[in-house]
Short mmCIF file of C-alpha atoms in Angstrom, two decimals:
data_model
loop_
_atom_site.label_atom_id
_atom_site.label_comp_id
_atom_site.label_asym_id
_atom_site.label_seq_id
_atom_site.Cartn_x
_atom_site.Cartn_y
_atom_site.Cartn_z
CA MET O 1 0.00 0.00 0.00
CA ARG O 2 2.93 2.31 0.68
CA ASP O 3 4.28 1.72 -2.83
CA GLY O 4 0.85 2.57 -4.23
CA ILE O 5 0.80 6.12 -2.81
CA PRO O 6 2.93 7.79 -5.52
CA ILE O 7 1.01 5.87 -8.17
CA ASN O 8 -2.23 7.19 -6.66
CA LEU O 9 -1.02 10.79 -6.92
CA GLY O 10 0.13 10.36 -10.50
CA TYR O 11 -3.12 8.65 -11.46
CA PHE O 12 -5.21 11.47 -9.99
CA ALA O 13 -3.42 14.12 -12.05
CA VAL O 14 -3.66 12.19 -15.32
CA ALA O 15 -7.24 11.01 -14.74
CA PHE O 16 -8.35 14.61 -14.18
CA THR O 17 -7.68 15.41 -17.84
CA LEU O 18 -9.34 12.11 -18.78
CA GLY O 19 -12.41 13.30 -16.88
CA ILE O 20 -12.46 16.41 -19.05
CA ALA O 21 -12.55 14.14 -22.13
CA ALA O 22 -15.35 12.08 -20.55
CA ARG O 23 -17.36 15.21 -19.86
CA GLN O 24 -16.94 16.34 -23.46
CA ALA O 25 -18.24 12.92 -24.56
CA GLY O 26 -21.41 13.52 -22.52
CA LEU O 27 -20.72 11.22 -19.55
CA THR O 28 -21.80 12.06 -16.03
CA ALA O 29 -19.37 12.00 -13.11
CA PHE O 30 -20.80 8.65 -11.96
CA GLN O 31 -20.52 7.09 -15.41
CA ALA O 32 -16.94 8.31 -15.85
CA GLY O 33 -15.95 7.11 -12.38
CA LEU O 34 -17.47 3.69 -13.06
CA ALA O 35 -15.62 3.50 -16.38
CA SER O 36 -12.33 4.21 -14.60
CA ALA O 37 -13.09 1.66 -11.89
CA LEU O 38 -13.64 -1.05 -14.50
CA THR O 39 -11.03 0.08 -17.08
CA ASN O 40 -7.89 1.46 -15.46
CA ALA O 41 -6.17 2.39 -18.71
CA SER O 42 -5.54 5.91 -19.99
CA ALA O 43 -5.23 5.17 -23.72
CA GLY O 44 -8.01 2.57 -23.63
CA GLU O 45 -10.43 4.84 -21.82
CA TYR O 46 -9.62 7.80 -24.01
CA ALA O 47 -10.29 5.62 -27.05
CA ALA O 48 -13.61 4.56 -25.54
CA PHE O 49 -14.65 8.14 -24.78
CA THR O 50 -13.72 9.13 -28.33
CA VAL O 51 -15.97 6.41 -29.76
CA ILE O 52 -18.80 7.47 -27.42
CA ALA O 53 -18.44 11.10 -28.47
CA GLU O 54 -18.73 10.06 -32.13
CA ASN O 55 -21.63 7.65 -31.52
CA GLY O 56 -19.47 4.82 -32.80
CA THR O 57 -20.38 1.14 -32.71
CA TYR O 58 -19.67 -1.32 -29.92
CA LEU O 59 -17.47 -3.31 -32.30
CA THR O 60 -15.33 -0.25 -33.03
CA MET O 61 -14.94 0.40 -29.31
CA ALA O 62 -14.04 -3.22 -28.56
CA ILE O 63 -11.37 -3.34 -31.26
CA MET O 64 -9.90 0.05 -30.32
CA ILE O 65 -9.59 -0.88 -26.65
CA LEU O 66 -8.12 -4.27 -27.56
CA VAL O 67 -5.46 -2.62 -29.74
CA ALA O 68 -4.72 0.15 -27.24
CA ASN O 69 -4.38 -2.28 -24.33
CA ALA O 70 -2.72 -5.18 -26.14
CA ARG O 71 0.52 -4.67 -24.20
CA TYR O 72 -1.25 -5.68 -20.99
CA LEU O 73 -1.58 -9.21 -22.36
CA LEU O 74 2.22 -9.47 -22.41
CA MET O 75 2.51 -7.92 -18.94
CA SER O 76 0.00 -10.43 -17.58
CA CYS O 77 2.01 -13.30 -19.06
CA ALA O 78 5.14 -11.95 -17.35
CA LEU O 79 3.35 -11.64 -14.00
CA THR O 80 2.06 -15.19 -14.35
CA GLN O 81 5.65 -16.42 -14.36
CA LYS O 82 6.37 -14.22 -11.33
CA LEU O 83 3.57 -15.67 -9.19
CA PRO O 84 4.08 -18.94 -7.28
CA SER O 85 2.66 -21.95 -9.11
CA ASP O 86 0.16 -22.63 -6.31
CA THR O 87 -1.42 -19.15 -6.50
CA PRO O 88 -5.23 -19.61 -6.64
CA LEU O 89 -7.05 -18.64 -9.82
CA TRP O 90 -9.13 -15.95 -8.09
CA GLN O 91 -5.95 -14.20 -6.96
CA ARG O 92 -4.48 -14.37 -10.46
CA MET O 93 -7.69 -12.87 -11.86
CA ILE O 94 -7.56 -9.92 -9.45
CA VAL O 95 -3.91 -9.27 -10.33
CA GLY O 96 -4.80 -9.48 -14.03
CA PHE O 97 -7.77 -7.15 -13.61
CA ASP O 98 -5.59 -4.13 -12.84
CA VAL O 99 -2.40 -4.68 -14.79
CA THR O 100 -1.16 -1.18 -15.67
CA ASP O 101 2.28 0.10 -16.60
CA GLU O 102 2.91 1.42 -13.09
CA ILE O 103 1.44 -1.46 -11.10
CA PHE O 104 3.22 -3.93 -13.34
CA GLY O 105 6.49 -2.04 -12.83
CA VAL O 106 6.45 -2.20 -9.04
CA SER O 107 5.13 -5.78 -9.01
CA ILE O 108 7.71 -7.18 -11.42
CA ALA O 109 10.48 -5.39 -9.49
CA VAL O 110 9.78 -7.46 -6.35
CA GLU O 111 12.70 -9.78 -5.71
CA GLY O 112 11.94 -13.46 -5.98
CA LYS O 113 8.39 -14.70 -6.34
CA LEU O 114 5.54 -12.20 -6.19
CA ASN O 115 3.05 -12.44 -3.34
CA SER O 116 -0.29 -11.57 -4.93
CA PHE O 117 -1.31 -9.64 -1.81
CA TYR O 118 1.50 -7.17 -2.51
CA THR O 119 -0.20 -6.28 -5.79
CA PHE O 120 -3.57 -6.22 -4.01
CA GLY O 121 -2.18 -3.57 -1.67
CA VAL O 122 -0.87 -1.45 -4.53
CA ILE O 123 -4.22 -1.68 -6.36
CA THR O 124 -6.17 -0.78 -3.21
CA VAL O 125 -4.36 2.56 -2.98
CA ALA O 126 -3.71 3.32 -6.67
CA LEU O 127 -7.10 2.59 -8.26
CA PRO O 128 -9.11 5.11 -6.14
CA GLY O 129 -6.79 7.88 -7.35
CA TRP O 130 -7.66 7.00 -10.95
CA CYS O 131 -11.41 6.89 -10.27
CA LEU O 132 -11.53 10.06 -8.17
CA GLY O 133 -9.39 11.95 -10.66
CA THR O 134 -11.81 11.09 -13.46
CA VAL O 135 -14.84 12.07 -11.35
CA PHE O 136 -13.22 15.34 -10.30
CA GLY O 137 -12.36 16.10 -13.93
CA VAL O 138 -16.00 15.72 -14.98
CA ILE O 139 -17.23 17.85 -12.06
CA MET O 140 -14.78 20.65 -12.77
CA GLY O 141 -15.58 20.39 -16.47
CA ASN O 142 -19.20 21.15 -15.63
CA LEU O 143 -18.29 24.11 -13.39
CA LEU O 144 -15.51 25.81 -15.32
CA PRO O 145 -16.00 28.04 -18.39
CA ALA O 146 -15.99 26.29 -21.76
CA ASN O 147 -12.75 27.93 -22.94
CA LEU O 148 -10.92 26.80 -19.80
CA VAL O 149 -12.27 23.25 -20.14
CA SER O 150 -11.00 23.20 -23.72
CA ALA O 151 -7.58 24.31 -22.51
CA LEU O 152 -7.47 21.65 -19.77
CA SER O 153 -8.30 18.91 -22.27
CA VAL O 154 -4.89 19.51 -23.85
CA GLY O 155 -3.33 18.02 -20.71
CA LEU O 156 -4.22 14.51 -21.84
CA TYR O 157 -2.23 14.99 -25.04
CA GLY O 158 0.64 16.19 -22.87
CA MET O 159 0.50 12.86 -21.04
CA PHE O 160 0.71 10.96 -24.32
CA LEU O 161 3.69 13.09 -25.39
CA ALA O 162 5.38 12.26 -22.09
CA ILE O 163 4.93 8.58 -22.95
CA ILE O 164 6.32 8.65 -26.49
CA ILE O 165 9.10 11.26 -26.29
CA PRO O 166 11.53 9.39 -23.93
CA PRO O 167 11.64 6.16 -26.02
CA ALA O 168 11.73 8.21 -29.23
CA ARG O 169 14.83 10.06 -28.00
CA LYS O 170 16.57 6.77 -27.23
CA ASN O 171 15.63 4.88 -30.38
CA ARG O 172 15.69 6.38 -33.89
CA ILE O 173 13.32 3.73 -35.21
CA VAL O 174 10.72 4.63 -32.58
CA ALA O 175 11.17 8.31 -33.42
CA LEU O 176 10.68 7.53 -37.11
CA LEU O 177 7.53 5.52 -36.41
CA VAL O 178 6.11 8.31 -34.26
CA ALA O 179 6.68 10.81 -37.08
CA VAL O 180 5.18 8.43 -39.67
CA SER O 181 2.17 7.78 -37.43
CA MET O 182 1.52 11.50 -37.00
CA ALA O 183 1.88 12.18 -40.73
CA LEU O 184 -0.39 9.31 -41.78
CA SER O 185 -2.94 10.24 -39.13
CA PHE O 186 -3.06 13.78 -40.51
CA LEU O 187 -3.36 12.57 -44.10
CA THR O 188 -6.14 10.08 -43.36
CA SER O 189 -8.09 12.74 -41.44
CA ARG O 190 -8.01 14.87 -44.60
CA LEU O 191 -8.46 12.21 -47.26
CA PHE O 192 -10.96 9.91 -45.51
CA ALA O 193 -13.22 12.29 -43.63
CA GLY O 194 -16.14 9.90 -43.98
CA ILE O 195 -14.46 7.22 -41.86
CA SER O 196 -14.69 7.56 -38.09
CA SER O 197 -11.49 8.46 -36.27
CA GLY O 198 -11.75 5.25 -34.24
CA THR O 199 -11.68 3.08 -37.34
CA LYS O 200 -8.75 5.04 -38.77
CA VAL O 201 -6.79 4.65 -35.53
CA ILE O 202 -7.34 0.89 -35.57
CA ILE O 203 -6.21 0.54 -39.20
CA LEU O 204 -3.15 2.75 -38.76
CA THR O 205 -2.09 1.11 -35.49
CA VAL O 206 -2.26 -2.43 -36.83
CA ALA O 207 -0.69 -1.54 -40.19
CA ILE O 208 2.21 0.56 -38.86
CA SER O 209 3.05 -1.85 -36.03
CA ALA O 210 2.95 -4.84 -38.40
CA VAL O 211 5.27 -3.17 -40.93
CA ALA O 212 7.62 -2.04 -38.14
CA ALA O 213 7.78 -5.54 -36.66
CA TRP O 214 8.59 -6.95 -40.09
CA LEU O 215 11.26 -4.38 -40.99
CA TRP O 216 12.87 -3.95 -37.57
CA PRO O 217 12.27 -7.05 -35.42
CA VAL O 218 13.44 -6.71 -31.84
CA LYS O 219 16.31 -9.04 -30.95
CA GLU O 220 16.40 -10.61 -27.50
CA GLU O 221 18.95 -12.76 -25.73
CA ASP O 222 18.33 -16.45 -26.13
CA THR O 223 16.98 -17.99 -22.92
CA ASP O 224 19.67 -20.66 -23.02
CA GLY O 225 22.45 -18.11 -23.11
CA GLY O 226 23.25 -18.76 -26.75
CA GLU O 227 22.94 -16.49 -29.74
CA LYS O 228 20.35 -13.75 -30.01
CA LYS O 229 17.07 -14.58 -31.62
CA GLU O 230 14.40 -12.44 -33.22
#
């Protein structure tokens, strides 16, 4: 629970801007808070609120959230290897329910095997910060002037920039892909105005990531200590 305190504070700040996006999509504070309680994922929730704002289909929303949160499948697989083999299924399901970048980071950093109740403690403190931040964002969005709400909504894009800039500075390929993604996103918004933004995001994400994986496969050390493999 102690390790969850800084995560709680960070979640509250980020979720506040997410609440602004939820308010602009027409959600109430209760609806936005419930969404955050059930889907603790910034990109996934933002994608969902975008689909709601555009009156998109359930299928579009499901695919967008699946694509946006696909990395959590890999994190869950890693945590499965970290948990003792006799960990009950219900405990594994609770751990898997709230796999986020931050909670995964502190959980995987535990030396030796991971006691599932450690992750339970982190979730107990961190998740309320995410929910309350979203609720507070909606409430303030209803109270503040429209021009100020519009300005605050930019904060969510700042969060996404904070996510992509560090790896882009370290890896030229990532930087190239970010630039290509931005350029193609702009072009598709101009050339295919009739297609919803959610559908375009899905197509671009799958296409760009597939081409990148084919052209620049990531090499990892062989588990047996031999040569590297792709």
